[in-house]
Coordinates of C-alpha atoms in Angstrom, one line a residue:
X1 CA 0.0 0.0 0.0
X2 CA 1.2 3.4 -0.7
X3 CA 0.5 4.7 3.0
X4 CA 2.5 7.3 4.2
X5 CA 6.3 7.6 4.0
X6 CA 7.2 9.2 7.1
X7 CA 11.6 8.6 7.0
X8 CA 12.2 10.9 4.1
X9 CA 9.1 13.2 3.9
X10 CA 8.3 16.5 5.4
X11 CA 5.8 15.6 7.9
X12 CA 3.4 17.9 10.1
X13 CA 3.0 17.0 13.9
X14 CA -0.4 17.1 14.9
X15 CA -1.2 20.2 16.8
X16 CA 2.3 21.4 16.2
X17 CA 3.7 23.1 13.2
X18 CA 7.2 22.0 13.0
X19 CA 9.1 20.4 10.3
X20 CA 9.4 16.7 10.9
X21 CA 12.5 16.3 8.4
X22 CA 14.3 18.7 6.7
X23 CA 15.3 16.3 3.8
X24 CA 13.9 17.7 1.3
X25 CA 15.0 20.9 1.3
X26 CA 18.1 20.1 -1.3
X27 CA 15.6 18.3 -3.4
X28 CA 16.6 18.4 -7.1
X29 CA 13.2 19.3 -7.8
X30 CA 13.4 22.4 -6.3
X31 CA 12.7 25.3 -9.0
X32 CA 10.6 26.8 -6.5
X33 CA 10.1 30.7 -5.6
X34 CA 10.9 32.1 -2.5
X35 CA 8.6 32.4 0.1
X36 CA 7.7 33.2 3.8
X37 CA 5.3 32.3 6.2
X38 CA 5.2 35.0 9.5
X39 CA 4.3 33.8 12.6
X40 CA 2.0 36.6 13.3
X41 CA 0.8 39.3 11.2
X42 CA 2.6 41.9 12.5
X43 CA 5.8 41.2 10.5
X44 CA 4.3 42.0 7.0
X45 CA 1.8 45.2 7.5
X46 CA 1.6 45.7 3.9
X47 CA -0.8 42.6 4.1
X48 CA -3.7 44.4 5.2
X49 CA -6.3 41.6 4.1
X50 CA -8.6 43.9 2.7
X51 CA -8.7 42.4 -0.7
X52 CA -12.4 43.4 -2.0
X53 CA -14.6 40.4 -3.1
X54 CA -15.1 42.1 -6.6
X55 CA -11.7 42.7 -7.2
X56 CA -9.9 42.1 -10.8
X57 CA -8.4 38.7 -11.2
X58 CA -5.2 37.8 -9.9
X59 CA -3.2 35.0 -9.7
X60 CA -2.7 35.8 -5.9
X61 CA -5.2 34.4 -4.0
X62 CA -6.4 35.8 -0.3
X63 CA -8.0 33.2 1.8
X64 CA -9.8 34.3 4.8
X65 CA -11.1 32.9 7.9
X66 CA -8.6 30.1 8.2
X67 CA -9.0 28.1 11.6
X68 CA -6.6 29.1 13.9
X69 CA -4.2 25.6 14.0
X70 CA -4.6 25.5 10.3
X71 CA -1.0 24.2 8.5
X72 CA 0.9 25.4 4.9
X73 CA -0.1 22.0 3.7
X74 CA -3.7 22.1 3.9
X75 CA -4.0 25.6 2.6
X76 CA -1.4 24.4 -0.7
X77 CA -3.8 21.5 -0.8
X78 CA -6.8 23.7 -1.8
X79 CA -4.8 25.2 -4.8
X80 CA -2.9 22.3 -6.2
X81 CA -5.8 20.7 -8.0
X82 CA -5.6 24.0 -10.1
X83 CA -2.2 23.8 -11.0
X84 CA 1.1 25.2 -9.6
X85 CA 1.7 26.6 -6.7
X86 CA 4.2 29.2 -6.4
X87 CA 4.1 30.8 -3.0
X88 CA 2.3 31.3 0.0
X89 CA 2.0 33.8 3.2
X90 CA 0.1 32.9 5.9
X91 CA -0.9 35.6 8.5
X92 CA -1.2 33.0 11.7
X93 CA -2.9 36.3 13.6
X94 CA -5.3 37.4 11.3
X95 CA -6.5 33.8 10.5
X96 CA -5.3 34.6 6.7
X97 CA -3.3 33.9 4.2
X98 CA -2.0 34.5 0.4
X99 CA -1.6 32.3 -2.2
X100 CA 0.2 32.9 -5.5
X101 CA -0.3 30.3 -8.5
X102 CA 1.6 30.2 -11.4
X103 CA -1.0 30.9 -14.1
X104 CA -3.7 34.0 -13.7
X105 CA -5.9 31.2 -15.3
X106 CA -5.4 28.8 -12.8
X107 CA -6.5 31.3 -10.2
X108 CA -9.8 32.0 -12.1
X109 CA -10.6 28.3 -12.2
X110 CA -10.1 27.9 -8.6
X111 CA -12.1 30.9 -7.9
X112 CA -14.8 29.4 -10.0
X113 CA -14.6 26.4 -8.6
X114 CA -15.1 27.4 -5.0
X115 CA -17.4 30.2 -5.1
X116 CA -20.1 27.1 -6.6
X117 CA -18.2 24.5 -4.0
X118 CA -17.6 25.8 -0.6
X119 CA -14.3 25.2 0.4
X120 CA -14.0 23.8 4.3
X121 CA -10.7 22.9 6.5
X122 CA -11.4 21.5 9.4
X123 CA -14.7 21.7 9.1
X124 CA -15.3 25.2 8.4
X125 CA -15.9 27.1 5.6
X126 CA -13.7 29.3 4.2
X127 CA -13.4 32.1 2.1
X128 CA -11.1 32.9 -1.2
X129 CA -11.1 35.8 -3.3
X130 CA -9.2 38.2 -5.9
X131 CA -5.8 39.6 -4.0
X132 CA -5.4 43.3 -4.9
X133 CA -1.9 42.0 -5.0
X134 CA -0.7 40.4 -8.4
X135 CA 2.3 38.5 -6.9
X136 CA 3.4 37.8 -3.3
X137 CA 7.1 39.0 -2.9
X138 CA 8.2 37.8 0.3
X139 CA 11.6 37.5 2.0
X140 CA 12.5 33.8 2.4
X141 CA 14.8 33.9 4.9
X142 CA 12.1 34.6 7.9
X143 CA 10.6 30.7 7.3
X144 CA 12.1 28.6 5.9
X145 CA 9.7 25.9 7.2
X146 CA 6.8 26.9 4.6
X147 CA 9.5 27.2 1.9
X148 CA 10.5 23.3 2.3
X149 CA 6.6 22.7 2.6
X150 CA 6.2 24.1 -0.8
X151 CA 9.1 22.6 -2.1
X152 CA 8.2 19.0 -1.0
X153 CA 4.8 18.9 -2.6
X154 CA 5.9 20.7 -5.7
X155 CA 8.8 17.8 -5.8
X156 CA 5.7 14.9 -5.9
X157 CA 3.6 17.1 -7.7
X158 CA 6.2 17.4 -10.6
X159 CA 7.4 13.9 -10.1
X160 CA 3.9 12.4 -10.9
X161 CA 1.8 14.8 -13.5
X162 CA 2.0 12.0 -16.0
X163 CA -0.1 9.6 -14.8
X164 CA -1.8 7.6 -17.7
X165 CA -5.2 5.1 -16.9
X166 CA -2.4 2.3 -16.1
X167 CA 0.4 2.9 -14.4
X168 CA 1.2 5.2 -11.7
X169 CA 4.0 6.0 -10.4
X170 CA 4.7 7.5 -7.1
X171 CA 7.2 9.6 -5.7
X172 CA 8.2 9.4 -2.0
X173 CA 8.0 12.6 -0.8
X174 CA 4.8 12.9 0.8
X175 CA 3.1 16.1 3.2
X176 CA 2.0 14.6 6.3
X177 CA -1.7 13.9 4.9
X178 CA -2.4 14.2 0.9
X179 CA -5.8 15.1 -0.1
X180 CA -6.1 11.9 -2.5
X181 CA -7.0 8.7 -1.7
X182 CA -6.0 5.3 -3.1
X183 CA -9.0 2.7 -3.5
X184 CA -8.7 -0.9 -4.1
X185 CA -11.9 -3.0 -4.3
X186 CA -11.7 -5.8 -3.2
X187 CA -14.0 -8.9 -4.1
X188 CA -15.5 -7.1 -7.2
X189 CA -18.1 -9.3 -7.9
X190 CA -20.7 -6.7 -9.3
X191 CA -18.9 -3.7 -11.0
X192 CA -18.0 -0.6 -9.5
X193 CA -18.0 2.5 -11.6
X194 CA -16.7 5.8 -11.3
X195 CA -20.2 7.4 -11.1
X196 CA -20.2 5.1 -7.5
X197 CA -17.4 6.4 -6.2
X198 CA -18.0 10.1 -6.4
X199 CA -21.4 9.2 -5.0
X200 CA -19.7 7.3 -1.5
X201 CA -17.2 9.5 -1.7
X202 CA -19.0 12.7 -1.8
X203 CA -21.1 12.6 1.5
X204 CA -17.7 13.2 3.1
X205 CA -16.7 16.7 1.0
X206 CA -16.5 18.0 -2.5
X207 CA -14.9 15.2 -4.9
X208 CA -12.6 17.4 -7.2
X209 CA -10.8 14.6 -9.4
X210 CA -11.4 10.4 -9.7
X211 CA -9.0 8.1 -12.2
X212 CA -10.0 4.6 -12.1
X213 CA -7.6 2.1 -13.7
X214 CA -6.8 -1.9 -13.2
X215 CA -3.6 -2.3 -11.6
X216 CA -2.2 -6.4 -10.6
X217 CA -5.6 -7.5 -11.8
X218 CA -7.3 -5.2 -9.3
X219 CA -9.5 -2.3 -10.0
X220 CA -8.1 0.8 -8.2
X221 CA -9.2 4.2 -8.3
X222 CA -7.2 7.6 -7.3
X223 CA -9.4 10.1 -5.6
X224 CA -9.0 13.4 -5.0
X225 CA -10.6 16.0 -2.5
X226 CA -10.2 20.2 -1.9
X227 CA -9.4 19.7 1.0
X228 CA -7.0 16.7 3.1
X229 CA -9.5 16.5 6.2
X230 CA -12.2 15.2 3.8
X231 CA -9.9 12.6 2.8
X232 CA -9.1 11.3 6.0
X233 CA -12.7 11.6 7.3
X234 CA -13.3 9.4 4.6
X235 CA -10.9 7.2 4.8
X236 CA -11.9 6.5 8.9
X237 CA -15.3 6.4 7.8
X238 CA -15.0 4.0 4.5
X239 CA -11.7 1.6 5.4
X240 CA -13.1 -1.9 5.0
X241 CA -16.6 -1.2 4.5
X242 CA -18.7 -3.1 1.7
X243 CA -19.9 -1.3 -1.2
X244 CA -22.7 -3.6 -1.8
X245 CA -23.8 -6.4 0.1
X246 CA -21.2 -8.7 1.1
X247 CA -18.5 -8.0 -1.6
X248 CA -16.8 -4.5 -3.3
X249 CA -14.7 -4.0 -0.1
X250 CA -12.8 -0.6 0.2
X251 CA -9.4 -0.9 0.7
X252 CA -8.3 2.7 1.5
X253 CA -4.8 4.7 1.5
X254 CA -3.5 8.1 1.4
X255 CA -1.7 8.3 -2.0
X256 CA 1.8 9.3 -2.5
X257 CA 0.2 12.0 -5.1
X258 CA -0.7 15.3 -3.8
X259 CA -2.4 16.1 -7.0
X260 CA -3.9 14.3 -10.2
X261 CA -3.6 15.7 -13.5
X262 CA -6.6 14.5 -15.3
X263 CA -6.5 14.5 -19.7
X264 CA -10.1 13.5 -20.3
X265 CA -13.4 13.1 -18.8
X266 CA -14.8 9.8 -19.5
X267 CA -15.7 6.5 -17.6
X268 CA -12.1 6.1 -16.7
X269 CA -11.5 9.5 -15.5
X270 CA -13.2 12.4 -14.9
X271 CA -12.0 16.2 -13.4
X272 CA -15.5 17.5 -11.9
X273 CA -13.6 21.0 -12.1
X274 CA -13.0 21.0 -15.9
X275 CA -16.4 20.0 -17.3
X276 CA -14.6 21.1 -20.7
X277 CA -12.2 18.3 -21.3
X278 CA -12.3 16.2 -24.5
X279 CA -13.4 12.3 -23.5
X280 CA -10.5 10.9 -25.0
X281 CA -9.6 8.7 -28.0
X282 CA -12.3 5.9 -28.7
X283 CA -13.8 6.7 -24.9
X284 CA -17.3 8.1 -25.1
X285 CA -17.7 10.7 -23.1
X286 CA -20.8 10.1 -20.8
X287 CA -23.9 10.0 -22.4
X288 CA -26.3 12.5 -20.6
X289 CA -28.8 10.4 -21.0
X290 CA -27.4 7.6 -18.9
X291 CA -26.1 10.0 -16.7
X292 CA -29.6 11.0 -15.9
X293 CA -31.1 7.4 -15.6
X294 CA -28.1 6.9 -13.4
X295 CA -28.7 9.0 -10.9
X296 CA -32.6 8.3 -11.3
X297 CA -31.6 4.6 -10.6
X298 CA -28.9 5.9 -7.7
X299 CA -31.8 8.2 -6.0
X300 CA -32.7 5.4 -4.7
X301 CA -30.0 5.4 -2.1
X302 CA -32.6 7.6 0.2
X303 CA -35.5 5.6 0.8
X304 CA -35.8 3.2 3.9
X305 CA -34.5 -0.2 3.8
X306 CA -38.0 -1.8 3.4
X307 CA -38.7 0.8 -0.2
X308 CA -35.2 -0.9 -1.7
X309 CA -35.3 -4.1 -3.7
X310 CA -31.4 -5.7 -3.0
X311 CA -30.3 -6.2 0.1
X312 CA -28.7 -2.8 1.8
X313 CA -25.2 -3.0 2.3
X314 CA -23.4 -0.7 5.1
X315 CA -22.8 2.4 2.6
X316 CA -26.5 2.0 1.6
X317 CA -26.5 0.8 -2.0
X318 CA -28.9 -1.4 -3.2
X319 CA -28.1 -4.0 -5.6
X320 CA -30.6 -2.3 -8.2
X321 CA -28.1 0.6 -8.2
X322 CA -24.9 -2.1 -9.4
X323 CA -27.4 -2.9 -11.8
X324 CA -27.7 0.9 -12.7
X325 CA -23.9 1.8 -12.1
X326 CA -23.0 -1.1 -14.4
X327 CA -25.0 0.0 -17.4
X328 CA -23.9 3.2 -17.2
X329 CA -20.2 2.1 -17.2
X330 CA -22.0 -0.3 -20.4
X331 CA -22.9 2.7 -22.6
X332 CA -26.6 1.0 -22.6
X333 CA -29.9 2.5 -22.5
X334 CA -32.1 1.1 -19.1
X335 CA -35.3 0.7 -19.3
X336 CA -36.2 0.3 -15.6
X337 CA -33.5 -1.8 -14.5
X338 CA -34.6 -3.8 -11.9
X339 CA -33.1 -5.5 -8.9
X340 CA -32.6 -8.8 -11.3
X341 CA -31.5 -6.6 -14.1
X342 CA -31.2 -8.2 -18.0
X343 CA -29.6 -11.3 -18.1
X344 CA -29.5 -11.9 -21.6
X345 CA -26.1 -10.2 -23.5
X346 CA -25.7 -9.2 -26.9
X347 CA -22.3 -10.4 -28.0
X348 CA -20.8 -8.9 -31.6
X349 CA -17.5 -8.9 -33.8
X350 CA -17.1 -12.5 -32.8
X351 CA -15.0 -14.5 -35.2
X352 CA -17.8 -16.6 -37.0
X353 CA -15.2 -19.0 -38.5
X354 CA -14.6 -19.9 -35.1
X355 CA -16.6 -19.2 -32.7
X356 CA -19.0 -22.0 -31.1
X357 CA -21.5 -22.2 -28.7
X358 CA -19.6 -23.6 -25.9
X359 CA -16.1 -21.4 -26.6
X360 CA -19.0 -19.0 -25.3
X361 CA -20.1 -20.8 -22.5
X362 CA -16.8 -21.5 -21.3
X363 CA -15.2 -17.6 -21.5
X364 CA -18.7 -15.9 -20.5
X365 CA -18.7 -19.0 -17.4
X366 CA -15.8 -17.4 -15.7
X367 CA -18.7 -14.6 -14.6
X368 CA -21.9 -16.5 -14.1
X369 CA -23.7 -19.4 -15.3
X370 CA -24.6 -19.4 -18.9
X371 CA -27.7 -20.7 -19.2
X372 CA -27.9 -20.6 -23.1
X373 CA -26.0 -19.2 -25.9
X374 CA -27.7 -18.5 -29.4
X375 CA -25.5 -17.6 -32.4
X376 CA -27.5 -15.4 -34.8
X377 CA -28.6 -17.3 -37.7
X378 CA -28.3 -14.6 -40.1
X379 CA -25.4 -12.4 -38.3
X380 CA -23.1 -15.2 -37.3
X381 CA -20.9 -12.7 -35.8
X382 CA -23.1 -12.1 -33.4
X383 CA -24.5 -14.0 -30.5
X384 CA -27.1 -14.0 -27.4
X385 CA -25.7 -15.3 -23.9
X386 CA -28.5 -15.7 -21.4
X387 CA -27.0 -15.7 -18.0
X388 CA -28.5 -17.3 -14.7
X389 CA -29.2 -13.3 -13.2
X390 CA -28.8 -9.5 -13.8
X391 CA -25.9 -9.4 -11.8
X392 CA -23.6 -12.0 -13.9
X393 CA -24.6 -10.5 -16.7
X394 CA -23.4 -6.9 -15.5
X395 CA -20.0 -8.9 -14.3
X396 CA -19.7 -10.8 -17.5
X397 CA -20.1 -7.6 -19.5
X398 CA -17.8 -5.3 -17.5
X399 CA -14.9 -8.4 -17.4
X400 CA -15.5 -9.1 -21.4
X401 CA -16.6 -6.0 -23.2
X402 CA -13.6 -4.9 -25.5
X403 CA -11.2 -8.9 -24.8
X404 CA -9.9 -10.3 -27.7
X405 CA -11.1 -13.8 -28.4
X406 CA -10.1 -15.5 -31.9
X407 CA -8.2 -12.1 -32.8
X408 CA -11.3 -10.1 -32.7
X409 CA -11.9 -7.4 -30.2
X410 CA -15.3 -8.2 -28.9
X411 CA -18.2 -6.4 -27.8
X412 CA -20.5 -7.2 -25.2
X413 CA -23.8 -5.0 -23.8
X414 CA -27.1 -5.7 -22.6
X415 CA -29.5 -7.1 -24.7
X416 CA -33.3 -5.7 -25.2
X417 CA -34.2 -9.8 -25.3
X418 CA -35.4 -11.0 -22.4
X419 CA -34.8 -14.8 -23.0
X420 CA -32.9 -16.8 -25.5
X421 CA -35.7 -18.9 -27.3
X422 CA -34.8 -22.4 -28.0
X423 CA -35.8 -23.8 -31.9
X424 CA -38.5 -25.5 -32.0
X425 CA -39.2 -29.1 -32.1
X426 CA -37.5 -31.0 -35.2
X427 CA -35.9 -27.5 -36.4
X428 CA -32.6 -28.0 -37.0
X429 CA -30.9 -24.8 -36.2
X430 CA -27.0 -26.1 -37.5
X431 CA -26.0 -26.4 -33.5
X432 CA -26.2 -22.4 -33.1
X433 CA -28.2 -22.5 -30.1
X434 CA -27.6 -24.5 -27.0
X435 CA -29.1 -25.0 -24.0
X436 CA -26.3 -25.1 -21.0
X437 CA -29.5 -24.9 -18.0
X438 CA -28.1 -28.5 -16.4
X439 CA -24.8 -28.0 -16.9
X440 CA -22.2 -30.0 -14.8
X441 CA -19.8 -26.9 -15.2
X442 CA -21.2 -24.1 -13.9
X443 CA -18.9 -22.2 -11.3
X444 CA -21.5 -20.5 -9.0
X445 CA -24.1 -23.2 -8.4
X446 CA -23.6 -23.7 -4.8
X447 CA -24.4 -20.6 -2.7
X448 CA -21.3 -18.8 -1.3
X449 CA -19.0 -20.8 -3.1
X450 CA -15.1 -19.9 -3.4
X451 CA -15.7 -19.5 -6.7
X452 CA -17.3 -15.7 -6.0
X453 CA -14.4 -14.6 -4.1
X454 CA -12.3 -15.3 -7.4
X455 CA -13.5 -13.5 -9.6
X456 CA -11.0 -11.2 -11.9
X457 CA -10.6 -9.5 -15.2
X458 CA -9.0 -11.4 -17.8
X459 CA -5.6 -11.6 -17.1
X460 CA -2.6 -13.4 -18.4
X461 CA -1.6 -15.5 -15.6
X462 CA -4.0 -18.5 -15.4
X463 CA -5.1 -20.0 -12.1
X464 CA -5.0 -24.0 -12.3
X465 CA -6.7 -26.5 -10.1
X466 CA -7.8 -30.0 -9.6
X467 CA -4.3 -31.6 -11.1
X468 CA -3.6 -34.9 -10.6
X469 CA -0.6 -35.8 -8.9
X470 CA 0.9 -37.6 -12.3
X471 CA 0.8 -35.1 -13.8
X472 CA 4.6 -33.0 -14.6
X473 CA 5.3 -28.9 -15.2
X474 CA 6.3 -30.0 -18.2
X475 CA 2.8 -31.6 -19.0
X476 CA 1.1 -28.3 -18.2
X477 CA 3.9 -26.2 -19.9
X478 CA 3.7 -28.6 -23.2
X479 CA -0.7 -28.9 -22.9
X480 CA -1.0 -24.8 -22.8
X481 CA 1.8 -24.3 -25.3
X482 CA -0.2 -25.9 -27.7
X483 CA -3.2 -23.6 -27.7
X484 CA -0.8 -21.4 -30.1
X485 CA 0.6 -19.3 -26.9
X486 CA 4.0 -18.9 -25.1
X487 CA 4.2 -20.0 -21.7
X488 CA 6.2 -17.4 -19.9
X489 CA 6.3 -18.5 -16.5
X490 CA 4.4 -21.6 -13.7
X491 CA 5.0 -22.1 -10.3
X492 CA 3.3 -25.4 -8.6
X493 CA 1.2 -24.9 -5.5
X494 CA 3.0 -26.6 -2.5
X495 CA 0.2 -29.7 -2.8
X496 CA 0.3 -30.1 -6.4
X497 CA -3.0 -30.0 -7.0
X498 CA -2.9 -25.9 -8.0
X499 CA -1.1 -23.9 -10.0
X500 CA -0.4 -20.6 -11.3
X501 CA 0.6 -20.7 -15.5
X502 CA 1.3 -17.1 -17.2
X503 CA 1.4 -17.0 -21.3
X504 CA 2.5 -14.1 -22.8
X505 CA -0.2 -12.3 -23.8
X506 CA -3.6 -11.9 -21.9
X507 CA -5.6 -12.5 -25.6
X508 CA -3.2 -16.2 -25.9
X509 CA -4.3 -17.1 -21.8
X510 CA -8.0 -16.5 -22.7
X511 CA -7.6 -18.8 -25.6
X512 CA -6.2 -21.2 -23.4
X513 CA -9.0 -21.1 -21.0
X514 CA -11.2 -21.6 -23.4
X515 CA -9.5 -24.8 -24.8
X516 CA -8.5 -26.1 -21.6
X517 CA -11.2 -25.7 -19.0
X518 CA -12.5 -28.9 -17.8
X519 CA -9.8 -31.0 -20.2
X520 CA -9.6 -34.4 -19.0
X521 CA -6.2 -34.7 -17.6
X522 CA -7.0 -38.5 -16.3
X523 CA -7.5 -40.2 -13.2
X524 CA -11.0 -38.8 -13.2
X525 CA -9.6 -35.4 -13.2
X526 CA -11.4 -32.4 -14.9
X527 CA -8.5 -29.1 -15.1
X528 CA -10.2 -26.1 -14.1
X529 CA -9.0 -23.0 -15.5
X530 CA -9.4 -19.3 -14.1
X531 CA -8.2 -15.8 -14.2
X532 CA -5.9 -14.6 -11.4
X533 CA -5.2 -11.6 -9.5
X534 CA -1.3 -12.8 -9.1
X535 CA 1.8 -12.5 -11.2
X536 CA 4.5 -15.0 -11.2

């Protein structure tokens, strides 16, 4: 976890202004201006504070009404979400302060932004306005302190503006509390969207930025806040709680990151202060449509526990709303989704020279239990998947939508079909449509099986179980190789019976699933293939 360094970063004590480490202060990074914090307001009378609330835009910033044990960090904080920061003067007496950012542009969005969002620290609002003063010039030898508070966060935030909807990386200079948080979900067995976050997330302070991205097979999500109090009253409140009932548990951290630089707005990613962003190559940007029959859907969330259909987890969702939050991260229209949701999915670009009704049933079993699959007759690219409830089919869709499977990038929403109709007596369809309703081989028969706990995006490391003990490494190795892949990497479990097997490519390991889940190794042994969270 990416907590908080504490060895090498300029920390805060509580109650106590002093500088925990003076590390930092010979950072390479440090381009910064010069800057002073007073410890009263009587060093600096040229700093009146009467800035009028009219005044012409500057890119100095006066802040007013600051709570008395109030530190540089927090009152940075409120401006790095803007852009740079370039110097600060607090005036500890007068419960004030100045803030200078780099850009006059910068200054007008934050203004903006927090005359329609009140900002708070420590629970109490705040004010910020126009300084009369169009740059701070202040005498840095009087503090030195705020200086290497500056300099720190500047270091991270210049370290980590690049962050792209994979990796992240992470600098380890850290202020004693950052105002983002780092989420990882943990037994995602409905999909969690963006849209759900800023809605948990939000009863605890104005949600200024949110990038989601999968990470080790786990969906994670960086969060940021105005203001670093929110974040932590958050994080108390949210640590370890369930999303939905009895799965989608928060894991929660303070990120590294002290800012997120956000490109587009889009179901990945979204910068509630910049409605104007583009949505990004081959992203749709929301729909407003769905955006409105989200939050229709996610109104919900009010009502007594008797009014909701779902059980009601601790944060209050129903399971209608996954339903909801699902199809909106689905780009589908929802007509009334229900508690049970659609469970029939409309699969297209399918390879049609190879695709078959139980290839389907295999890949789409790794999220629920397929209870029939129907190739289209006259658009054999194309196929209906009728899964055993709403909920696999939302998990089926958010896992498969945009795999590869037989070289084809496959697409996968909800389907306006409520069942898959079998052919009629004596009508010989060609083997396009099968019925999979008593199938030995479905995953999630038995209620609160393992199997729900292990359920993960397609990923190139295989999970492997039920091995005989005859059977070699080099059996495994040789059986997966043959699916057309490269086997990069296996490690036995310590009884034999599991393993974990990596190819090379996460399109060649969901080939191999489909060609090797429940092949008869002997000895009355059946392999059983999965997805797994773990590298090798």
């Amino acid at each position: 976890m990416d907590g908080i360094v504490t060895d090498v970063a300029v920390g805060v004590k509580r109650g106590s202004d002093e500088l925990l480490s003076g590390s930092v202060l010979n950072s390479p990074n440090s381009n910064m201006s010069s800057l002073v914090v007073t410890a009263n307001g009587n060093d600096n009378k040229k700093f009146k504070g009467e800035d009028k609330m009219d005044g012409a835009p500057s890119r100095v910033l006066h802040i007013r009404k600051l709570p008395g044990e109030v530190t540089e960090t927090e009152v940075i904080a409120l401006g790095l979400p803007f852009g740079k920061v370039t110097n600060i003067l607090m005036l500890k007496g007068k419960n004030q302060a100045f803030l200078e950012l780099a850009t006059e542009e910068a200054a007008i969005t934050m203004v903006n932004y927090y005359s329609a969002v009140t900002p708070h620290l420590r629970n109490q609002p705040i004010y910020i306005q126009y300084s009369n003063h169009k740059e701070l010039k202040t005498d840095n030898t009087l503090n030195q302190r705020a200086q290497a508070v500056l300099q720190a966060v500047t270091a991270v935030q210049t370290t980590n503006t690049s962050i792209s909807g994979t990796t992240v990386s992470e600098s380890a200079v850290t202020p004693a509390q950052s105002p983002v948080l780092r989420i990882i979900i943990d037994n995602m067995y409905y999909p969690v969207t963006l849209d759900v976050l800023h809605q948990i997330f939000s009863k605890f302070g104005a949600v200024l930025k949110i990038i989601t991205f999968t990470k080790n097979n786990q969906f994670q999500a960086l969060l940021q806040y105005g203001d670093p109090v929110n974040a932590q009253q958050a994080k108390l409140a949210l640590d370890g709680q369930n999303i939905y009932n009895a799965c989608c548990t928060l894991r929660i951290d303070f990120s590294k990151l002290v800012n997120l630089n956000v490109k587009y707005n889009n179901d990945k990613s979204r910068d509630y202060t910049r409605p104007d962003l583009p949505s990004g190559d081959g992203q749709p940007a929301l729909d407003p449509a769905i955006a409105a029959a989200f939050a229709k859907e996610t109104s919900l969330l009010g009502l007594p526990v008797a009014a909701v259909p779902g059980a009601l987890s601790p944060l209050g969702i129903p399971n209608a709303a996954a339903a909801a939050a699902a199809a909106a991260a689905g780009r589908v229209g929802m007509p009334g989704v229900s508690a049970g949701g659609n469970t029939v999915l409309l699969v297209s670009n399918l390879n049609e020279e190879m695709v078959t009704p139980q290839s389907l049933f295999t890949l789409f079993g790794v999220y629920g239990d397929v209870q029939r699959v129907k190739i289209l007759y006259n658009k054999k690219d194309s196929a209906l998947i009728q899964m055993a409830d709403g909920n696999q089919s939302q998990l089926a869709m958010s896992h498969l939508n945009g795999q590869k499977m037989y070289g084809k990038i496959i697409r996968v929403t909800l389907s306006k079909h409520q069942t898959v109709q079998l052919p009629r007596e004596g009508l010989d369809d060609q083997g396009l449509t099968k019925d999979f309703g008593n199938s030995p081989l479905h995953r999630f028969k038995k209620p609160g099986s393992k199997n729900f706990q292990n359920i993960f995006p397609p990923s190139a490391t295989l999970h492997l179980s039920n091995i005989p003990p005859s059977v070699s490494e080099d059996d495994l190795r040789t059986l997966f190789a043959n699916t057309g892949g490269t086997v990069k990497a296996f490690k036995f479990f310590q009884d034999h019976k599991m393993a974990l097997l990596q190819m090379s490519t996460v399109e060649e390991a969901i080939q191999a699933l489909i060609d090797l889940h429940n092949y008869n190794l002997g000895e009355n042994h059946h392999l059983r293939v999965s997805f797994s969270k773990s590298t090798i």
